[in-house]
mmCIF file of C-alpha atoms in Angstrom:
data_model
loop_
_atom_site.group_PDB
_atom_site.id
_atom_site.type_symbol
_atom_site.label_atom_id
_atom_site.label_comp_id
_atom_site.label_asym_id
_atom_site.label_seq_id
_atom_site.Cartn_x
_atom_site.Cartn_y
_atom_site.Cartn_z
ATOM 1 C CA PRO A 1 0.236 0.115 -0.048
ATOM 2 C CA ASP A 2 3.123 2.208 -0.217
ATOM 3 C CA LEU A 3 3.741 2.269 -3.829
ATOM 4 C CA ASN A 4 2.173 4.586 -5.751
ATOM 5 C CA TRP A 5 -0.831 2.313 -7.926
ATOM 6 C CA GLU A 6 -1.812 5.171 -9.750
ATOM 7 C CA ASN A 7 1.720 4.710 -11.411
ATOM 8 C CA PRO A 8 1.246 1.302 -14.385
ATOM 9 C CA LYS A 9 4.666 1.267 -14.396
ATOM 10 C CA VAL A 10 4.642 0.223 -10.841
ATOM 11 C CA ARG A 11 1.445 -1.911 -11.001
ATOM 12 C CA ARG A 12 3.751 -3.855 -13.955
ATOM 13 C CA GLU A 13 6.763 -4.328 -11.843
ATOM 14 C CA ILE A 14 4.410 -5.658 -8.950
ATOM 15 C CA TYR A 15 2.596 -7.822 -11.415
ATOM 16 C CA ASP A 16 6.162 -9.038 -13.109
ATOM 17 C CA MET A 17 7.023 -9.985 -9.394
ATOM 18 C CA ILE A 18 4.141 -11.853 -8.819
ATOM 19 C CA LEU A 19 4.422 -14.059 -12.308
ATOM 20 C CA TRP A 20 8.073 -14.330 -10.801
ATOM 21 C CA TRP A 21 6.931 -16.225 -7.761
ATOM 22 C CA MET A 22 4.108 -18.150 -9.814
ATOM 23 C CA GLU A 23 7.011 -19.344 -12.069
ATOM 24 C CA LYS A 24 8.718 -20.681 -8.744
ATOM 25 C CA GLY A 25 5.231 -22.924 -8.242
ATOM 26 C CA VAL A 26 3.908 -21.079 -5.050
ATOM 27 C CA GLY A 27 0.571 -22.106 -4.111
ATOM 28 C CA GLY A 28 -1.282 -18.676 -3.716
ATOM 29 C CA PHE A 29 -0.456 -15.196 -2.335
ATOM 30 C CA ARG A 30 -1.925 -13.218 0.918
ATOM 31 C CA LEU A 31 -2.634 -9.598 -0.111
ATOM 32 C CA ASP A 32 -1.663 -7.530 3.162
ATOM 33 C CA VAL A 33 -3.572 -4.447 3.408
ATOM 34 C CA ILE A 34 -4.771 -4.570 0.116
ATOM 35 C CA ASP A 35 -7.941 -2.261 0.599
ATOM 36 C CA GLN A 36 -5.112 0.687 1.210
ATOM 37 C CA ILE A 37 -3.978 0.759 -2.681
ATOM 38 C CA ALA A 38 -6.255 3.033 -4.217
ATOM 39 C CA LYS A 39 -5.532 6.303 -1.795
ATOM 40 C CA GLU A 40 -6.342 9.862 -2.617
ATOM 41 C CA PRO A 41 -4.764 11.645 -0.253
ATOM 42 C CA ASP A 42 -5.825 14.964 -0.827
ATOM 43 C CA ARG A 43 -9.497 14.015 -0.499
ATOM 44 C CA GLY A 44 -8.401 11.896 2.706
ATOM 45 C CA ILE A 45 -9.333 8.269 1.598
ATOM 46 C CA THR A 46 -6.667 5.863 2.735
ATOM 47 C CA SER A 47 -8.876 2.839 2.319
ATOM 48 C CA ASN A 48 -11.385 1.260 -0.183
ATOM 49 C CA GLY A 49 -10.527 4.026 -2.861
ATOM 50 C CA PRO A 50 -12.318 4.680 -5.700
ATOM 51 C CA ARG A 51 -10.151 2.953 -8.300
ATOM 52 C CA LEU A 52 -9.138 0.039 -5.642
ATOM 53 C CA HIS A 53 -11.466 -2.820 -7.492
ATOM 54 C CA GLU A 54 -10.103 -1.680 -11.029
ATOM 55 C CA PHE A 55 -6.625 -2.013 -9.815
ATOM 56 C CA LEU A 56 -7.593 -5.482 -7.953
ATOM 57 C CA ARG A 57 -8.973 -6.939 -11.502
ATOM 58 C CA GLU A 58 -6.351 -5.753 -13.487
ATOM 59 C CA MET A 59 -3.726 -7.618 -10.970
ATOM 60 C CA SER A 60 -5.644 -10.313 -11.209
ATOM 61 C CA ARG A 61 -6.093 -10.678 -15.062
ATOM 62 C CA GLU A 62 -2.808 -9.917 -15.422
ATOM 63 C CA THR A 63 -0.714 -12.682 -12.888
ATOM 64 C CA PHE A 64 -3.647 -14.843 -10.818
ATOM 65 C CA GLN A 65 -5.792 -16.392 -13.457
ATOM 66 C CA LYS A 66 -2.672 -17.496 -15.753
ATOM 67 C CA GLY A 67 -2.853 -19.844 -12.494
ATOM 68 C CA ASP A 68 -4.002 -22.250 -10.066
ATOM 69 C CA LEU A 69 -3.897 -19.863 -7.196
ATOM 70 C CA ILE A 70 -5.600 -19.918 -3.808
ATOM 71 C CA THR A 71 -5.696 -16.119 -3.010
ATOM 72 C CA VAL A 72 -6.871 -13.747 0.348
ATOM 73 C CA GLY A 73 -6.867 -10.623 0.511
ATOM 74 C CA GLU A 74 -6.304 -8.657 4.179
ATOM 75 C CA ALA A 75 -8.959 -5.804 4.183
ATOM 76 C CA TRP A 76 -9.676 -4.770 7.326
ATOM 77 C CA GLY A 77 -12.716 -2.190 6.445
ATOM 78 C CA ALA A 78 -14.405 -4.407 4.442
ATOM 79 C CA ASN A 79 -17.824 -5.034 4.444
ATOM 80 C CA THR A 80 -19.795 -7.697 3.181
ATOM 81 C CA ASP A 81 -20.407 -5.859 -0.228
ATOM 82 C CA ASN A 82 -17.039 -5.378 -0.644
ATOM 83 C CA ALA A 83 -16.277 -8.849 0.147
ATOM 84 C CA LYS A 84 -18.616 -10.033 -2.652
ATOM 85 C CA LEU A 85 -16.513 -8.042 -5.014
ATOM 86 C CA TYR A 86 -13.065 -9.612 -3.500
ATOM 87 C CA SER A 87 -14.062 -13.114 -3.592
ATOM 88 C CA ASN A 88 -16.759 -13.004 -6.032
ATOM 89 C CA PRO A 89 -17.024 -16.456 -8.158
ATOM 90 C CA ASP A 90 -15.924 -15.278 -11.120
ATOM 91 C CA GLY A 91 -12.232 -15.311 -9.868
ATOM 92 C CA SER A 92 -12.188 -11.818 -10.809
ATOM 93 C CA GLU A 93 -10.120 -10.481 -8.000
ATOM 94 C CA PHE A 94 -9.275 -12.959 -4.924
ATOM 95 C CA SER A 95 -10.543 -16.521 -3.964
ATOM 96 C CA MET A 96 -11.490 -15.026 -0.522
ATOM 97 C CA VAL A 97 -10.469 -12.168 1.860
ATOM 98 C CA PHE A 98 -9.544 -11.682 5.336
ATOM 99 C CA GLN A 99 -12.365 -8.877 7.019
ATOM 100 C CA PHE A 100 -12.277 -8.249 10.947
ATOM 101 C CA GLU A 101 -15.568 -7.177 11.877
ATOM 102 C CA HIS A 102 -16.031 -9.763 14.214
ATOM 103 C CA MET A 103 -12.258 -9.241 15.920
ATOM 104 C CA VAL A 104 -12.684 -5.785 16.663
ATOM 105 C CA MET A 105 -15.902 -5.938 19.303
ATOM 106 C CA ASP A 106 -14.291 -6.163 22.637
ATOM 107 C CA GLN A 107 -13.110 -2.817 22.756
ATOM 108 C CA GLN A 108 -14.852 0.405 24.024
ATOM 109 C CA PRO A 109 -16.808 2.216 20.549
ATOM 110 C CA GLY A 110 -14.777 5.014 18.962
ATOM 111 C CA LYS A 111 -11.524 3.951 20.766
ATOM 112 C CA GLU A 112 -8.680 1.881 20.403
ATOM 113 C CA LYS A 113 -8.198 -1.714 20.395
ATOM 114 C CA TRP A 114 -6.059 -1.250 23.920
ATOM 115 C CA ASP A 115 -9.748 0.536 25.424
ATOM 116 C CA LEU A 116 -10.943 -2.923 26.677
ATOM 117 C CA ALA A 117 -14.602 -4.022 26.672
ATOM 118 C CA PRO A 118 -16.440 -7.215 27.445
ATOM 119 C CA LEU A 119 -17.112 -9.159 24.120
ATOM 120 C CA PRO A 120 -20.873 -8.421 23.069
ATOM 121 C CA PHE A 121 -21.750 -11.830 22.734
ATOM 122 C CA VAL A 122 -24.784 -11.638 20.853
ATOM 123 C CA LYS A 123 -23.749 -9.074 18.865
ATOM 124 C CA MET A 124 -20.430 -11.025 17.928
ATOM 125 C CA LYS A 125 -23.124 -14.323 16.969
ATOM 126 C CA GLN A 126 -25.358 -11.534 14.856
ATOM 127 C CA CYS A 127 -21.602 -10.668 12.860
ATOM 128 C CA MET A 128 -20.771 -13.896 12.476
ATOM 129 C CA ALA A 129 -24.349 -15.065 11.125
ATOM 130 C CA LYS A 130 -24.579 -11.784 8.818
ATOM 131 C CA TRP A 131 -20.893 -12.781 7.154
ATOM 132 C CA GLN A 132 -22.047 -16.681 6.502
ATOM 133 C CA ASN A 133 -25.274 -15.786 4.893
ATOM 134 C CA GLU A 134 -24.375 -12.450 2.905
ATOM 135 C CA LEU A 135 -21.638 -14.184 1.206
ATOM 136 C CA TYR A 136 -23.326 -17.299 0.216
ATOM 137 C CA GLY A 137 -23.336 -18.042 -3.021
ATOM 138 C CA THR A 138 -21.808 -15.219 -3.915
ATOM 139 C CA GLY A 139 -18.493 -15.016 -2.062
ATOM 140 C CA TRP A 140 -16.478 -16.948 0.178
ATOM 141 C CA ASN A 141 -15.261 -16.198 3.566
ATOM 142 C CA SER A 142 -12.235 -16.932 5.130
ATOM 143 C CA LEU A 143 -12.581 -18.001 8.641
ATOM 144 C CA PHE A 144 -10.000 -17.083 11.435
ATOM 145 C CA MET A 145 -10.121 -16.046 15.064
ATOM 146 C CA ASP A 146 -5.837 -15.935 15.621
ATOM 147 C CA ASN A 147 -3.210 -14.188 13.512
ATOM 148 C CA HIS A 148 0.280 -12.601 13.858
ATOM 149 C CA ASP A 149 -1.837 -9.375 14.837
ATOM 150 C CA LEU A 150 -4.286 -10.812 17.287
ATOM 151 C CA PRO A 151 -3.909 -12.171 20.656
ATOM 152 C CA ARG A 152 -4.378 -15.653 21.155
ATOM 153 C CA ILE A 153 -7.978 -16.825 20.690
ATOM 154 C CA VAL A 154 -8.208 -19.267 24.299
ATOM 155 C CA SER A 155 -7.026 -16.256 26.501
ATOM 156 C CA ARG A 156 -8.900 -13.583 24.332
ATOM 157 C CA TRP A 157 -12.649 -15.498 24.180
ATOM 158 C CA GLY A 158 -11.584 -18.989 26.470
ATOM 159 C CA ASP A 159 -10.112 -19.667 29.496
ATOM 160 C CA ASP A 160 -6.477 -20.062 29.138
ATOM 161 C CA ARG A 161 -6.184 -21.799 32.891
ATOM 162 C CA LYS A 162 -8.716 -23.871 34.477
ATOM 163 C CA TYR A 163 -10.793 -24.582 30.783
ATOM 164 C CA ARG A 164 -7.975 -23.966 28.602
ATOM 165 C CA LYS A 165 -8.464 -27.283 26.480
ATOM 166 C CA GLU A 166 -12.390 -27.481 26.327
ATOM 167 C CA SER A 167 -12.259 -23.523 25.525
ATOM 168 C CA ALA A 168 -10.091 -23.780 22.798
ATOM 169 C CA LYS A 169 -11.559 -27.361 21.740
ATOM 170 C CA MET A 170 -15.210 -24.946 22.093
ATOM 171 C CA LEU A 171 -13.617 -22.156 19.680
ATOM 172 C CA ALA A 172 -12.292 -24.413 17.004
ATOM 173 C CA THR A 173 -15.885 -26.271 16.740
ATOM 174 C CA ILE A 174 -17.760 -23.283 15.696
ATOM 175 C CA LEU A 175 -15.396 -21.486 13.382
ATOM 176 C CA HIS A 176 -14.909 -24.599 11.611
ATOM 177 C CA GLY A 177 -18.352 -25.987 11.212
ATOM 178 C CA MET A 178 -19.187 -22.673 9.357
ATOM 179 C CA GLN A 179 -19.009 -22.330 5.299
ATOM 180 C CA GLY A 180 -15.480 -20.819 4.679
ATOM 181 C CA THR A 181 -11.794 -21.976 4.218
ATOM 182 C CA PRO A 182 -10.398 -22.129 8.039
ATOM 183 C CA TYR A 183 -7.132 -20.657 8.774
ATOM 184 C CA ILE A 184 -5.294 -22.096 11.544
ATOM 185 C CA TYR A 185 -2.249 -19.694 12.657
ATOM 186 C CA GLN A 186 0.984 -21.648 14.427
ATOM 187 C CA GLY A 187 0.112 -22.917 17.903
ATOM 188 C CA GLU A 188 -3.788 -22.413 17.521
ATOM 189 C CA GLU A 189 -3.732 -26.192 16.978
ATOM 190 C CA LEU A 190 -1.993 -26.949 20.351
ATOM 191 C CA GLY A 191 -4.086 -23.980 22.247
ATOM 192 C CA MET A 192 -1.570 -21.698 22.991
ATOM 193 C CA THR A 193 -1.947 -19.080 24.725
ATOM 194 C CA ASN A 194 -1.311 -14.770 25.452
ATOM 195 C CA VAL A 195 2.407 -14.164 27.220
ATOM 196 C CA LYS A 196 2.479 -12.474 30.406
ATOM 197 C CA PHE A 197 6.149 -10.480 30.340
ATOM 198 C CA GLU A 198 6.627 -8.536 33.900
ATOM 199 C CA ASN A 199 8.896 -6.029 32.434
ATOM 200 C CA ILE A 200 7.894 -3.858 29.202
ATOM 201 C CA THR A 201 11.956 -4.559 28.180
ATOM 202 C CA HIS A 202 10.996 -8.175 27.342
ATOM 203 C CA TYR A 203 8.552 -7.183 24.593
ATOM 204 C CA ARG A 204 9.539 -6.476 20.955
ATOM 205 C CA ASP A 205 6.117 -5.050 18.757
ATOM 206 C CA ILE A 206 6.904 -1.768 18.056
ATOM 207 C CA GLU A 207 3.297 -0.816 18.623
ATOM 208 C CA THR A 208 2.880 -2.542 22.282
ATOM 209 C CA LEU A 209 6.199 -0.384 22.836
ATOM 210 C CA ASN A 210 4.769 2.919 21.203
ATOM 211 C CA LEU A 211 1.588 2.410 23.484
ATOM 212 C CA TYR A 212 3.427 2.086 26.647
ATOM 213 C CA ARG A 213 5.149 4.939 25.981
ATOM 214 C CA GLU A 214 2.304 7.102 24.924
ATOM 215 C CA ARG A 215 -0.081 5.934 27.609
ATOM 216 C CA LEU A 216 2.249 6.501 30.526
ATOM 217 C CA GLU A 217 2.999 10.016 29.244
ATOM 218 C CA LYS A 218 -0.898 10.543 29.438
ATOM 219 C CA GLY A 219 -1.098 9.683 33.077
ATOM 220 C CA TYR A 220 -1.792 6.313 32.668
ATOM 221 C CA SER A 221 -0.880 3.910 35.449
ATOM 222 C CA ARG A 222 1.896 1.502 34.880
ATOM 223 C CA GLU A 223 -0.950 -1.279 35.626
ATOM 224 C CA GLU A 224 -3.638 -0.101 33.698
ATOM 225 C CA VAL A 225 -1.096 -0.354 30.427
ATOM 226 C CA MET A 226 0.081 -3.945 31.135
ATOM 227 C CA ARG A 227 -3.562 -4.851 31.763
ATOM 228 C CA SER A 228 -3.923 -3.829 28.133
ATOM 229 C CA ILE A 229 -0.737 -4.997 26.775
ATOM 230 C CA TYR A 230 -1.175 -8.570 28.506
ATOM 231 C CA ALA A 231 -4.870 -8.758 26.534
ATOM 232 C CA LYS A 232 -4.405 -7.246 22.997
ATOM 233 C CA SER A 233 -0.330 -6.668 22.268
ATOM 234 C CA ARG A 234 0.754 -8.298 19.116
ATOM 235 C CA ASP A 235 3.712 -10.406 20.621
ATOM 236 C CA ASN A 236 1.351 -12.622 22.386
ATOM 237 C CA ALA A 237 1.178 -14.434 18.932
ATOM 238 C CA ARG A 238 4.352 -13.782 18.289
ATOM 239 C CA THR A 239 6.466 -15.478 20.904
ATOM 240 C CA PRO A 240 8.132 -18.590 19.254
ATOM 241 C CA MET A 241 6.395 -21.910 18.189
ATOM 242 C CA GLN A 242 6.975 -24.152 21.134
ATOM 243 C CA TRP A 243 7.727 -27.863 19.355
ATOM 244 C CA ASN A 244 8.662 -29.643 22.664
ATOM 245 C CA ALA A 245 9.610 -29.328 26.585
ATOM 246 C CA GLU A 246 13.513 -28.745 25.765
ATOM 247 C CA GLU A 247 15.059 -25.391 25.886
ATOM 248 C CA ASN A 248 13.441 -22.412 24.046
ATOM 249 C CA ALA A 249 10.785 -25.196 23.803
ATOM 250 C CA GLY A 250 13.204 -26.522 20.964
ATOM 251 C CA PHE A 251 12.078 -23.942 18.204
ATOM 252 C CA THR A 252 16.192 -22.844 18.310
ATOM 253 C CA ALA A 253 19.491 -24.108 19.754
ATOM 254 C CA GLY A 254 20.558 -20.089 19.967
ATOM 255 C CA THR A 255 19.221 -17.172 21.354
ATOM 256 C CA PRO A 256 15.148 -16.469 19.903
ATOM 257 C CA TRP A 257 14.293 -12.924 19.016
ATOM 258 C CA ILE A 258 11.615 -13.117 21.727
ATOM 259 C CA GLU A 259 11.008 -14.851 24.691
ATOM 260 C CA VAL A 260 9.233 -18.107 24.469
ATOM 261 C CA ASN A 261 6.213 -18.761 26.793
ATOM 262 C CA SER A 262 6.982 -20.043 30.104
ATOM 263 C CA ASN A 263 4.741 -22.744 29.889
ATOM 264 C CA TYR A 264 5.852 -24.633 26.706
ATOM 265 C CA VAL A 265 6.847 -27.193 29.192
ATOM 266 C CA GLU A 266 3.415 -28.204 29.289
ATOM 267 C CA ILE A 267 1.729 -26.998 26.186
ATOM 268 C CA ASN A 268 4.023 -28.194 22.788
ATOM 269 C CA ALA A 269 3.815 -30.073 19.936
ATOM 270 C CA GLU A 270 5.431 -33.123 21.089
ATOM 271 C CA GLU A 271 3.268 -33.800 23.812
ATOM 272 C CA GLU A 272 -0.029 -33.075 21.944
ATOM 273 C CA ILE A 273 0.622 -35.078 18.948
ATOM 274 C CA HIS A 274 0.635 -38.297 21.171
ATOM 275 C CA ASP A 275 -2.618 -37.219 23.092
ATOM 276 C CA PRO A 276 -5.958 -38.370 21.759
ATOM 277 C CA ASP A 277 -7.630 -35.783 24.104
ATOM 278 C CA SER A 278 -5.521 -33.036 23.158
ATOM 279 C CA VAL A 279 -6.226 -30.133 21.259
ATOM 280 C CA PHE A 280 -4.286 -30.893 18.475
ATOM 281 C CA SER A 281 -6.081 -33.978 17.868
ATOM 282 C CA TYR A 282 -9.152 -32.398 18.216
ATOM 283 C CA TYR A 283 -7.789 -29.913 15.306
ATOM 284 C CA ARG A 284 -7.149 -33.305 13.098
ATOM 285 C CA ILE A 285 -10.597 -34.695 13.633
ATOM 286 C CA LEU A 286 -12.037 -31.530 12.244
ATOM 287 C CA THR A 287 -10.232 -30.991 9.213
ATOM 288 C CA HIS A 288 -10.988 -34.835 8.540
ATOM 289 C CA LEU A 289 -14.749 -33.945 8.877
ATOM 290 C CA ARG A 290 -14.420 -30.868 6.475
ATOM 291 C CA LYS A 291 -13.077 -33.325 4.062
ATOM 292 C CA LYS A 292 -15.350 -36.035 4.599
ATOM 293 C CA TYR A 293 -19.084 -34.347 4.548
ATOM 294 C CA PRO A 294 -20.090 -32.262 1.461
ATOM 295 C CA VAL A 295 -22.376 -30.154 4.047
ATOM 296 C CA PHE A 296 -19.319 -28.419 5.281
ATOM 297 C CA ILE A 297 -18.597 -26.974 2.121
ATOM 298 C CA ASP A 298 -22.475 -26.176 0.438
ATOM 299 C CA GLY A 299 -24.453 -26.144 3.683
ATOM 300 C CA ARG A 300 -26.975 -22.828 3.984
ATOM 301 C CA PHE A 301 -26.166 -21.216 7.697
ATOM 302 C CA ARG A 302 -29.166 -20.680 10.184
ATOM 303 C CA LEU A 303 -28.316 -19.433 13.278
ATOM 304 C CA LEU A 304 -30.261 -20.452 16.499
ATOM 305 C CA MET A 305 -31.026 -18.946 19.913
ATOM 306 C CA GLU A 306 -29.982 -15.957 18.638
ATOM 307 C CA GLU A 307 -30.138 -13.825 21.811
ATOM 308 C CA ASP A 308 -29.191 -16.590 24.670
ATOM 309 C CA SER A 309 -26.406 -14.761 26.585
ATOM 310 C CA GLN A 310 -24.168 -18.083 26.301
ATOM 311 C CA ILE A 311 -25.428 -20.547 23.692
ATOM 312 C CA PHE A 312 -23.771 -20.267 20.120
ATOM 313 C CA ALA A 313 -25.882 -22.523 18.166
ATOM 314 C CA TYR A 314 -26.354 -22.667 14.130
ATOM 315 C CA THR A 315 -27.442 -25.437 11.985
ATOM 316 C CA ARG A 316 -25.957 -26.005 8.077
ATOM 317 C CA THR A 317 -28.289 -27.385 5.783
ATOM 318 C CA SER A 318 -27.937 -28.986 2.227
ATOM 319 C CA GLN A 319 -29.756 -30.855 0.029
ATOM 320 C CA ASN A 320 -29.223 -34.018 1.511
ATOM 321 C CA GLU A 321 -27.641 -33.643 5.085
ATOM 322 C CA GLU A 322 -28.572 -31.097 7.848
ATOM 323 C CA MET A 323 -25.889 -30.586 11.000
ATOM 324 C CA LEU A 324 -26.141 -29.003 14.559
ATOM 325 C CA VAL A 325 -23.256 -26.754 15.439
ATOM 326 C CA CYS A 326 -23.666 -25.977 19.259
ATOM 327 C CA ALA A 327 -21.410 -24.934 22.071
ATOM 328 C CA ASN A 328 -21.536 -23.116 25.496
ATOM 329 C CA PHE A 329 -19.312 -20.314 25.326
ATOM 330 C CA THR A 330 -19.042 -19.350 28.833
ATOM 331 C CA GLY A 331 -17.067 -21.247 31.676
ATOM 332 C CA GLU A 332 -20.578 -21.633 33.617
ATOM 333 C CA PRO A 333 -23.258 -24.655 32.981
ATOM 334 C CA ALA A 334 -25.829 -23.410 30.748
ATOM 335 C CA HIS A 335 -29.424 -24.808 28.975
ATOM 336 C CA CYS A 336 -29.573 -25.577 25.815
ATOM 337 C CA PRO A 337 -32.833 -27.672 24.295
ATOM 338 C CA LEU A 338 -31.742 -27.979 21.056
ATOM 339 C CA ILE A 339 -29.618 -31.254 22.144
ATOM 340 C CA GLY A 340 -32.911 -33.006 23.052
ATOM 341 C CA GLU A 341 -34.465 -32.048 19.781
ATOM 342 C CA TRP A 342 -31.020 -33.937 18.020
ATOM 343 C CA LYS A 343 -31.222 -36.877 20.440
ATOM 344 C CA ASP A 344 -31.057 -39.313 17.520
ATOM 345 C CA ALA A 345 -28.509 -37.958 15.023
ATOM 346 C CA GLN A 346 -25.002 -38.428 15.030
ATOM 347 C CA ILE A 347 -22.583 -37.471 17.157
ATOM 348 C CA LEU A 348 -19.539 -36.050 14.675
ATOM 349 C CA ILE A 349 -17.775 -34.477 17.577
ATOM 350 C CA HIS A 350 -17.308 -33.515 21.060
ATOM 351 C CA ASN A 351 -14.841 -31.939 23.557
ATOM 352 C CA TYR A 352 -16.448 -34.042 26.535
ATOM 353 C CA GLU A 353 -16.457 -37.355 26.862
ATOM 354 C CA GLY A 354 -19.972 -39.279 27.314
ATOM 355 C CA GLY A 355 -23.217 -38.514 26.445
ATOM 356 C CA LEU A 356 -24.559 -35.222 25.472
ATOM 357 C CA SER A 357 -27.176 -33.691 27.659
ATOM 358 C CA GLU A 358 -29.586 -30.640 27.225
ATOM 359 C CA GLU A 359 -27.544 -29.330 30.541
ATOM 360 C CA MET A 360 -24.351 -28.453 28.966
ATOM 361 C CA LYS A 361 -21.027 -28.406 30.830
ATOM 362 C CA PRO A 362 -18.518 -25.019 30.895
ATOM 363 C CA TYR A 363 -17.335 -24.530 27.372
ATOM 364 C CA GLU A 364 -19.035 -27.796 25.776
ATOM 365 C CA ALA A 365 -19.204 -28.130 22.220
ATOM 366 C CA MET A 366 -20.232 -30.733 19.982
ATOM 367 C CA MET A 367 -21.096 -31.183 15.761
ATOM 368 C CA LEU A 368 -24.324 -33.351 15.060
ATOM 369 C CA ILE A 369 -25.570 -34.393 11.578
ATOM 370 C CA ARG A 370 -28.947 -36.023 10.611
ATOM 371 C CA LYS A 371 -30.233 -37.536 7.108
ATOM 372 C CA ARG A 372 -33.081 -34.981 5.436
#
């Protein structure tokens, strides 16, 4: 986005670079903050400029459409109308789009991400349902809750202590039952958590360091600032991948650029690969299910129990199958009458041992399927 896309010679250089990589055999491209390439500085337009889709279609014609690629554009400011253009099934722009409407809801309205607020759960459900329904047949969703810029989702919306495994599995169940392409960020499949460095000197993210300095200058207490950093710093997602219980989590024999999360002894890939009850094993099952059942691809989405403050439930319905995804989003028991209505359905996946009950346990989640 820092290049002058108005200059056709600049655009040609970009396309030639893309073609060079395509000739090397790459399978796809992620285009960073792509909604900011068509700026009009004199008018204060920095995103979604008037020539944005013109540029994207030209780039697609000159590059992506000449190969068999997956392309995804990152667009923080995308709405569903824009997303339909980005991910039009005709392939004129991208395969799909990263949008962030559901990921910016737990902050105070009109303020920065550091200004924490409880997640408006009902609104979040409605938001995700909107994207599922409005892109159905007209575009394609990218499914994610974690990435390199966001805090770890099990710490953000789950319980990374008492119910770490249960809540990590619950969040994955909700996301992977939806229509779209799931993105699994490194360590998400292990249930990796946020990090809490005691001193600001341990952090590396420039956004975090600037926030710390600026807010102290404005009179915020150190405790207030660190609370925001612990919740939202990008470094939460950038600590080294936790491969095993050896020094530096097996990431390197040298000195890592940022410290490893101290819980790597308990949470690491080597441990989880061999544990059938691990978060990793649960993700493997979810991935298998998505490949096996067509309803994951083409089933129509319908949000259920919309106003319920604990239950996230929806169905996916295709010509031959109907699937129920039901989850307790809280650390308290919750009542869900839907489970009784689906008592004869097949259990695809369940994050607790034992049978199903309308009285759901903390962070309990399941997928059920039946023939139509």
